[in-house]
CSV table of C-alpha atoms (C1' of nucleotides) in Angstrom, one decimal:
chain,number,residue,atom,x,y,z
A,179,MET,CA,12.3,-12.4,-2.7
A,180,THR,CA,9.1,-14.3,-1.9
A,181,ILE,CA,5.6,-14.4,-3.2
A,182,ARG,CA,2.8,-15.8,-1.2
A,183,SER,CA,0.5,-18.4,-2.6
A,184,SER,CA,-2.8,-17.2,-1.2
A,185,THR,CA,-6.2,-18.7,-0.6
A,186,LYS,CA,-7.7,-16.0,-2.8
A,187,LEU,CA,-8.6,-18.4,-5.6
A,188,SER,CA,-10.2,-20.8,-3.1
A,189,ASP,CA,-12.2,-18.0,-1.5
A,190,ALA,CA,-13.2,-16.5,-4.9
A,191,ILE,CA,-14.5,-19.9,-6.1
A,192,HIS,CA,-16.3,-20.3,-2.7
A,193,LEU,CA,-17.8,-16.8,-3.1
A,194,LEU,CA,-19.0,-17.5,-6.6
A,195,ALA,CA,-20.4,-20.9,-5.6
A,196,TYR,CA,-22.2,-19.2,-2.7
A,197,ILE,CA,-23.8,-16.6,-5.0
A,198,ARG,CA,-25.1,-19.4,-7.3
A,199,TYR,CA,-26.1,-21.8,-4.5
A,200,PHE,CA,-28.1,-19.1,-2.7
A,201,LYS,CA,-29.3,-17.1,-5.6
A,202,GLY,CA,-32.4,-15.1,-4.6
A,203,ASP,CA,-31.4,-15.3,-0.9
A,204,ASP,CA,-29.2,-12.9,1.1
A,205,LEU,CA,-26.1,-12.3,-1.0
A,206,SER,CA,-24.6,-9.5,1.1
A,207,SER,CA,-20.8,-9.5,1.7
A,208,GLU,CA,-21.7,-10.1,5.3
A,209,ALA,CA,-23.6,-13.3,4.6
A,210,ILE,CA,-20.9,-14.6,2.2
A,211,ALA,CA,-18.2,-13.7,4.7
A,212,LYS,CA,-19.8,-15.9,7.3
A,213,SER,CA,-19.6,-18.9,5.0
A,214,ILE,CA,-15.9,-18.2,4.2
A,215,GLU,CA,-15.2,-17.3,7.8
A,216,THR,CA,-13.5,-14.0,6.9
A,217,SER,CA,-14.4,-10.4,7.0
A,218,PRO,CA,-17.0,-8.7,4.7
A,219,VAL,CA,-14.2,-6.4,3.4
A,220,VAL,CA,-12.2,-9.3,2.2
A,221,VAL,CA,-15.3,-10.6,0.3
A,222,ARG,CA,-15.9,-7.2,-1.2
A,223,ARG,CA,-12.3,-6.9,-2.3
A,224,LEU,CA,-12.6,-10.3,-4.1
A,225,MET,CA,-15.9,-9.3,-5.6
A,226,SER,CA,-14.4,-6.0,-6.7
A,227,GLN,CA,-11.5,-7.9,-8.5
A,228,LEU,CA,-14.0,-10.3,-10.1
A,229,SER,CA,-16.2,-7.4,-11.4
A,230,HIS,CA,-13.2,-5.5,-12.7
A,231,ALA,CA,-12.2,-8.6,-14.6
A,232,GLY,CA,-15.7,-8.7,-16.1
A,233,LEU,CA,-16.8,-11.9,-14.4
A,234,LEU,CA,-19.3,-10.5,-12.0
A,235,ILE,CA,-21.8,-7.6,-11.9
A,236,THR,CA,-22.1,-5.8,-8.6
A,237,THR,CA,-23.9,-2.7,-7.6
A,238,ARG,CA,-23.2,-0.3,-4.8
A,239,GLY,CA,-25.6,-0.5,-2.0
A,240,LYS,CA,-27.3,-3.5,-3.6
A,241,ALA,CA,-26.6,-7.0,-2.3
A,242,GLN,CA,-27.3,-8.8,-5.6
A,243,PRO,CA,-24.1,-9.8,-7.3
A,244,GLU,CA,-24.6,-11.7,-10.6
A,245,LEU,CA,-22.4,-13.7,-12.9
A,246,THR,CA,-21.8,-12.2,-16.3
A,247,ILE,CA,-21.4,-15.6,-18.0
A,248,PRO,CA,-22.9,-19.1,-17.6
A,249,GLU,CA,-21.4,-21.3,-14.9
A,250,ASP,CA,-20.1,-23.7,-17.5
A,251,GLN,CA,-18.1,-21.0,-19.2
A,252,LEU,CA,-16.5,-19.6,-16.0
A,253,THR,CA,-13.2,-21.5,-15.6
A,254,LEU,CA,-10.9,-21.7,-12.6
A,255,LEU,CA,-8.2,-20.1,-14.8
A,256,ALA,CA,-10.4,-17.0,-15.4
A,257,ILE,CA,-11.1,-16.7,-11.7
A,258,GLN,CA,-7.4,-17.1,-10.8
A,259,GLN,CA,-6.3,-14.5,-13.3
A,260,ALA,CA,-8.9,-12.1,-11.9
A,261,VAL,CA,-8.0,-12.5,-8.2
A,262,ASP,CA,-4.5,-13.9,-7.9
A,263,PRO,CA,-2.6,-13.6,-11.2
A,264,HIS,CA,0.8,-14.9,-9.9
A,265,PRO,CA,2.9,-17.5,-11.6
A,266,ILE,CA,3.0,-20.8,-9.9
A,267,LEU,CA,6.8,-21.0,-9.8
A,268,THR,CA,9.1,-18.1,-9.1
A,269,VAL,CA,12.6,-17.6,-10.6
A,270,ASP,CA,15.2,-16.1,-8.3
A,271,ARG,CA,15.8,-12.6,-9.8
A,272,LYS,CA,19.0,-11.9,-7.8
A,273,THR,CA,21.8,-14.1,-9.3
A,274,ASN,CA,25.3,-13.1,-10.3
A,275,PRO,CA,25.2,-11.9,-13.9
A,276,LYS,CA,29.0,-12.3,-14.3
A,277,CYS,CA,28.8,-16.1,-13.7
A,278,PRO,CA,28.3,-18.4,-16.6
A,279,VAL,CA,25.6,-20.1,-14.6
A,280,GLY,CA,24.1,-17.2,-12.7
A,281,GLY,CA,24.1,-15.1,-15.8
A,282,HIS,CA,21.9,-17.4,-17.8
A,283,ILE,CA,19.9,-19.5,-15.3
A,284,GLN,CA,17.1,-16.9,-15.0
A,285,THR,CA,16.2,-16.9,-18.7
A,286,ILE,CA,16.5,-20.6,-18.9
A,287,LEU,CA,14.3,-21.3,-15.9
A,288,THR,CA,11.8,-18.7,-17.0
A,289,ASP,CA,11.3,-20.6,-20.2
A,290,HIS,CA,10.9,-24.0,-18.5
A,291,TYR,CA,8.7,-22.6,-15.8
A,292,GLN,CA,6.5,-21.3,-18.6
A,293,GLU,CA,6.0,-24.9,-19.7
A,294,VAL,CA,4.9,-25.9,-16.3
A,295,GLU,CA,2.7,-22.9,-16.0
A,296,ALA,CA,1.0,-23.7,-19.3
A,297,ALA,CA,0.2,-27.2,-18.2
A,298,ALA,CA,-1.3,-26.0,-15.0
A,299,LYS,CA,-3.3,-23.3,-16.8
A,300,LYS,CA,-4.6,-25.8,-19.3
A,301,GLN,CA,-6.0,-27.9,-16.5
A,302,MET,CA,-7.4,-24.9,-14.7
A,303,ALA,CA,-9.2,-23.9,-17.9
A,304,ALA,CA,-10.8,-27.3,-18.0
A,305,ILE,CA,-12.5,-26.9,-14.7
A,306,THR,CA,-15.6,-24.6,-14.5
A,307,LEU,CA,-17.9,-23.3,-11.8
A,308,ALA,CA,-20.5,-25.7,-13.2
A,309,ASP,CA,-18.3,-28.6,-12.2
A,310,ILE,CA,-18.0,-27.2,-8.7
A,311,MET,CA,-21.8,-26.6,-8.5
A,312,THR,CA,-22.4,-30.2,-9.6
A,313,ASP,CA,-20.1,-31.5,-6.8
A,314,LEU,CA,-21.7,-29.2,-4.3
A,315,HIS,CA,-25.2,-30.3,-5.0
A,316,GLU,CA,-24.2,-33.9,-5.0
A,317,ALA,CA,-22.5,-33.5,-1.6
A,318,ASN,CA,-25.5,-31.8,-0.1
A,319,ARG,CA,-27.8,-34.4,-1.6
A,320,LYS,CA,-25.8,-37.1,0.2
A,321,ASP,CA,-26.0,-35.2,3.4
A,322,GLU,CA,-29.8,-35.2,3.2
A,323,LEU,CA,-29.9,-39.0,3.1
A,324,LYS,CA,-28.3,-39.3,6.5
B,294,MET,CA,-3.6,-19.2,6.2
B,295,THR,CA,-0.9,-18.6,3.6
B,296,ILE,CA,2.0,-20.6,2.2
B,297,ARG,CA,4.8,-18.9,0.5
B,298,SER,CA,6.0,-19.8,-2.9
B,299,SER,CA,9.7,-19.6,-2.6
B,300,THR,CA,12.7,-19.4,-4.9
B,301,LYS,CA,14.1,-22.6,-3.4
B,302,LEU,CA,13.4,-24.7,-6.5
B,303,SER,CA,15.1,-22.0,-8.6
B,304,ASP,CA,18.1,-21.9,-6.3
B,305,ALA,CA,18.4,-25.6,-6.0
B,306,ILE,CA,18.4,-26.0,-9.8
B,307,HIS,CA,21.0,-23.2,-10.0
B,308,LEU,CA,23.1,-25.0,-7.4
B,309,LEU,CA,23.0,-28.4,-9.2
B,310,ALA,CA,23.7,-26.7,-12.5
B,311,TYR,CA,26.7,-25.0,-10.9
B,312,ILE,CA,28.0,-28.3,-9.5
B,313,ARG,CA,27.9,-29.8,-13.0
B,314,TYR,CA,29.1,-26.8,-14.9
B,315,PHE,CA,32.1,-26.3,-12.6
B,316,LYS,CA,32.9,-29.9,-11.8
B,317,GLY,CA,36.5,-30.3,-10.7
B,318,ASP,CA,36.6,-26.6,-9.7
B,319,ASP,CA,35.8,-24.9,-6.4
B,320,LEU,CA,32.4,-26.4,-5.4
B,321,SER,CA,32.3,-24.9,-1.9
B,322,SER,CA,29.1,-23.5,-0.5
B,323,GLU,CA,30.9,-20.2,-0.5
B,324,ALA,CA,31.6,-20.3,-4.3
B,325,ILE,CA,28.1,-21.5,-5.1
B,326,ALA,CA,26.6,-18.8,-2.9
B,327,LYS,CA,28.4,-16.1,-4.9
B,328,SER,CA,26.8,-17.3,-8.1
B,329,ILE,CA,23.3,-17.4,-6.5
B,330,GLU,CA,24.0,-14.2,-4.6
B,331,THR,CA,22.9,-15.6,-1.3
B,332,SER,CA,24.7,-16.8,1.9
B,333,PRO,CA,26.7,-20.0,2.1
B,334,VAL,CA,24.3,-21.2,4.8
B,335,VAL,CA,21.3,-21.0,2.4
B,336,VAL,CA,23.3,-23.1,-0.1
B,337,ARG,CA,24.3,-25.7,2.5
B,338,ARG,CA,20.6,-25.9,3.6
B,339,LEU,CA,19.5,-26.6,0.1
B,340,MET,CA,22.4,-29.2,-0.4
B,341,SER,CA,21.4,-30.8,2.9
B,342,GLN,CA,17.8,-31.2,1.7
B,343,LEU,CA,19.0,-32.6,-1.7
B,344,SER,CA,21.2,-35.1,0.0
B,345,HIS,CA,18.6,-36.2,2.5
B,346,ALA,CA,16.3,-36.8,-0.6
B,347,GLY,CA,19.1,-39.0,-2.1
B,348,LEU,CA,19.8,-36.7,-5.0
B,349,LEU,CA,23.2,-35.5,-4.0
B,350,ILE,CA,26.2,-36.8,-2.1
B,351,THR,CA,27.9,-34.3,0.2
B,352,THR,CA,30.7,-34.9,2.7
B,353,ARG,CA,31.4,-32.8,5.8
B,354,GLY,CA,34.5,-30.7,5.4
B,355,LYS,CA,34.9,-31.7,1.8
B,356,ALA,CA,33.7,-29.3,-0.9
B,357,GLN,CA,33.0,-31.9,-3.5
B,358,PRO,CA,29.2,-32.5,-3.8
B,359,GLU,CA,28.2,-35.1,-6.5
B,360,LEU,CA,25.0,-36.1,-8.1
B,361,THR,CA,23.7,-39.6,-7.3
B,362,ILE,CA,22.0,-40.1,-10.6
B,363,PRO,CA,22.7,-39.0,-14.2
B,364,GLU,CA,21.7,-35.5,-15.3
B,365,ASP,CA,19.1,-36.8,-17.7
B,366,GLN,CA,17.3,-38.7,-14.9
B,367,LEU,CA,17.2,-35.8,-12.4
B,368,THR,CA,13.8,-34.1,-13.0
B,369,LEU,CA,12.6,-30.7,-11.8
B,370,LEU,CA,9.9,-32.6,-10.0
B,371,ALA,CA,12.4,-34.6,-7.9
B,372,ILE,CA,14.2,-31.4,-7.1
B,373,GLN,CA,11.1,-29.6,-6.1
B,374,GLN,CA,9.9,-32.5,-3.9
B,375,ALA,CA,13.2,-32.4,-2.2
B,376,VAL,CA,13.5,-28.7,-1.4
B,377,ASP,CA,10.0,-27.2,-1.6
B,378,PRO,CA,7.3,-29.9,-1.4
B,379,HIS,CA,4.4,-27.5,-1.3
B,380,PRO,CA,1.3,-27.8,-3.4
B,381,ILE,CA,0.8,-25.2,-6.1
B,382,LEU,CA,-2.7,-24.2,-5.0
B,383,THR,CA,-3.9,-23.8,-1.5
B,384,VAL,CA,-7.4,-24.5,-0.2
B,385,ASP,CA,-8.7,-22.2,2.5
B,386,ARG,CA,-9.0,-24.5,5.5
B,387,LYS,CA,-11.1,-22.1,7.6
B,388,THR,CA,-14.6,-22.2,6.2
B,389,ASN,CA,-18.0,-22.5,7.9
B,390,PRO,CA,-18.7,-26.3,8.3
B,391,LYS,CA,-22.4,-25.6,8.9
B,392,CYS,CA,-22.9,-23.9,5.6
B,393,PRO,CA,-23.9,-26.1,2.6
B,394,VAL,CA,-21.2,-24.3,0.6
B,395,GLY,CA,-18.6,-23.8,3.3
B,396,GLY,CA,-19.0,-27.3,4.6
B,397,HIS,CA,-18.2,-29.0,1.3
B,398,ILE,CA,-16.1,-26.6,-0.7
B,399,GLN,CA,-12.8,-27.7,0.9
B,400,THR,CA,-13.1,-31.3,-0.2
B,401,ILE,CA,-14.3,-30.4,-3.6
B,402,LEU,CA,-11.5,-27.9,-4.2
B,403,THR,CA,-8.9,-30.3,-2.9
B,404,ASP,CA,-10.0,-32.8,-5.5
B,405,HIS,CA,-9.9,-30.3,-8.4
B,406,TYR,CA,-6.6,-28.7,-7.2
B,407,GLN,CA,-5.2,-32.2,-7.3
B,408,GLU,CA,-5.9,-32.4,-11.0
B,409,VAL,CA,-4.1,-29.1,-11.6
B,410,GLU,CA,-1.2,-30.3,-9.4
B,411,ALA,CA,-0.9,-33.5,-11.4
B,412,ALA,CA,-0.7,-31.6,-14.7
B,413,ALA,CA,2.0,-29.4,-13.3
B,414,LYS,CA,3.9,-32.3,-11.9
B,415,LYS,CA,3.7,-34.2,-15.1
B,416,GLN,CA,5.4,-31.3,-16.9
B,417,MET,CA,8.0,-30.9,-14.1
B,418,ALA,CA,8.8,-34.6,-14.5
B,419,ALA,CA,9.5,-34.0,-18.2
B,420,ILE,CA,12.2,-31.5,-17.6
B,421,THR,CA,15.6,-32.7,-16.4
B,422,LEU,CA,18.9,-31.1,-15.3
B,423,ALA,CA,20.3,-32.3,-18.6
B,424,ASP,CA,17.9,-30.0,-20.4
B,425,ILE,CA,19.1,-27.1,-18.2
B,426,MET,CA,22.7,-28.0,-18.9
B,427,THR,CA,22.1,-28.1,-22.6
B,428,ASP,CA,20.5,-24.6,-22.5
B,429,LEU,CA,23.3,-23.3,-20.3
B,430,HIS,CA,26.1,-24.5,-22.6
B,431,GLU,CA,24.3,-23.1,-25.6
B,432,ALA,CA,23.8,-19.7,-23.9
B,433,ASN,CA,27.5,-19.6,-23.0
B,434,ARG,CA,28.6,-20.7,-26.5
B,435,LYS,CA,26.6,-17.8,-28.0
B,436,ASP,CA,28.3,-15.4,-25.5
B,437,GLU,CA,31.7,-16.5,-26.7
B,438,LEU,CA,30.9,-15.5,-30.3
B,439,LYS,CA,30.4,-11.9,-29.4
C,130,DC,C1',-34.5,11.1,5.7
C,131,DT,C1',-33.0,6.7,7.4
C,132,DA,C1',-31.0,2.3,7.3
C,133,DC,C1',-28.3,-0.7,4.5
C,134,DT,C1',-24.9,-1.9,1.4
C,135,DT,C1',-20.8,-1.7,-1.7
C,136,DG,C1',-16.1,0.2,-2.9
C,137,DT,C1',-11.7,1.5,-1.4
C,138,DA,C1',-8.0,3.6,1.0
C,139,DA,C1',-5.0,3.3,4.8
C,140,DC,C1',-3.4,0.9,8.4
C,141,DT,C1',-2.1,-3.2,11.5
C,142,DT,C1',-1.3,-8.1,12.2
C,143,DT,C1',0.4,-12.4,10.9
C,144,DT,C1',3.5,-15.8,9.1
C,145,DA,C1',6.7,-18.3,6.4
C,146,DA,C1',10.8,-17.4,3.6
C,147,DA,C1',15.2,-15.7,3.6
C,148,DG,C1',19.1,-14.2,5.8
C,149,DT,C1',22.4,-14.2,9.9
C,150,DT,C1',25.2,-15.9,13.8
C,151,DA,C1',27.4,-19.4,16.0
C,152,DC,C1',29.5,-23.6,16.6
C,153,DA,C1',30.1,-28.7,16.5
C,154,DA,C1',32.1,-32.2,13.5
C,155,DA,C1',34.5,-34.0,9.8
C,156,DA,C1',38.3,-33.6,6.2
C,157,DA,C1',43.1,-32.7,4.5
C,158,DG,C1',47.6,-31.5,4.6
C,159,DG,C1',51.5,-30.9,7.0
D,188,DC,C1',48.4,-34.2,16.5
D,189,DC,C1',47.5,-29.5,15.1
D,190,DT,C1',45.7,-26.1,12.0
D,191,DT,C1',42.8,-24.6,8.4
D,192,DT,C1',38.9,-25.3,5.9
D,193,DT,C1',34.6,-27.0,5.2
D,194,DT,C1',30.0,-29.0,6.0
D,195,DG,C1',25.7,-29.6,9.0
D,196,DT,C1',22.4,-27.5,11.9
D,197,DA,C1',20.2,-25.0,15.5
D,198,DA,C1',18.5,-20.7,16.9
D,199,DC,C1',17.6,-16.3,16.0
D,200,DT,C1',16.4,-11.9,13.3
D,201,DT,C1',14.7,-9.6,9.3
D,202,DT,C1',11.6,-9.1,5.5
D,203,DA,C1',7.6,-8.9,2.6
D,204,DA,C1',3.2,-10.2,1.1
D,205,DA,C1',-1.4,-12.0,2.5
D,206,DA,C1',-5.0,-11.3,5.5
D,207,DG,C1',-7.5,-8.8,8.6
D,208,DT,C1',-9.3,-4.2,10.4
D,209,DT,C1',-11.0,0.5,10.6
D,210,DA,C1',-13.1,4.2,8.5
D,211,DC,C1',-15.8,6.4,5.4
D,212,DA,C1',-17.6,8.1,0.9
D,213,DA,C1',-21.1,6.8,-2.4
D,214,DG,C1',-24.6,4.5,-3.8
D,215,DT,C1',-29.6,1.8,-3.1
D,216,DA,C1',-34.3,1.4,-1.3
D,217,DG,C1',-37.9,2.1,1.3
DNA sequence: CTACTTGTAACTTTTAAAGTTACAAAAAGG
DNA sequence: CCTTTTTGTAACTTTAAAAGTTACAAGTAG
């Protein structure tokens, strides 16, 4: 059994950053897709997940998505939970229950993986879209000087 | 682009715990495979990775693998680095370089992902095979009482 | 009414993990 | 030595989830 670690979080942050960076401009799924270099459907799917999670307001037929909360309150953790809520580490679920090791390792690993997960989540909760926007504006400011 | 999050770390810890739990007994890849419920080749592949990383001593034709370091010095981080050295979060590498957002988001996300990675690694370095063995022995002690 | 746009379902493609087959090479016991 | 058992690996197939695609209903806006 395998679970893929996707680029959904990456693309979702990209999408949200785009919405904020180009607010007032063309915010259609088509325009955003060109920046992410993917298809508009992928963008709409991500936006759909974000709006279902209550992080974004979208309207059918209207290319004007809007954040529901301030940038500095929108954490990477919230975005990840919305678009890609998979645990970081995966426990093998197919071990021999009759073996003293195979019969207990799953529970034991689940507990310890939880600790790792918690550490990662704590850090993801400490990074917000505002941080990303600051970095973005700084990077573009430096570009201008060249 | 996608990267799979595998059960390799899980299986590698299982394997190492098995070796310690059943030391002196049958430690063939066949026996271990039965506990993990996989094929002996998968077990040998993991053992090969662990021995190349200097964590395990294996000998051709001899079913007696041994740890190179004490249980309490063998961390989950070291095991993970040996068998599945993938970052936790993946940055989308295919974004539009000509876009102010797409052109910078990769570098920015890489930096922030690094922080999350570091937090997870710190926690993985705090958990050792000795912890797993303690949990295992306790779980089996409780089983006996039933 | 027309031209866009979003929201989704259903489908295909892609790709890395996991599993399989096969066999060389070393070990161990006679 | 010879036989049996085992590890080490290469090469291949299978599997499953992400990513991409097609299609279209359902809104928006003039």
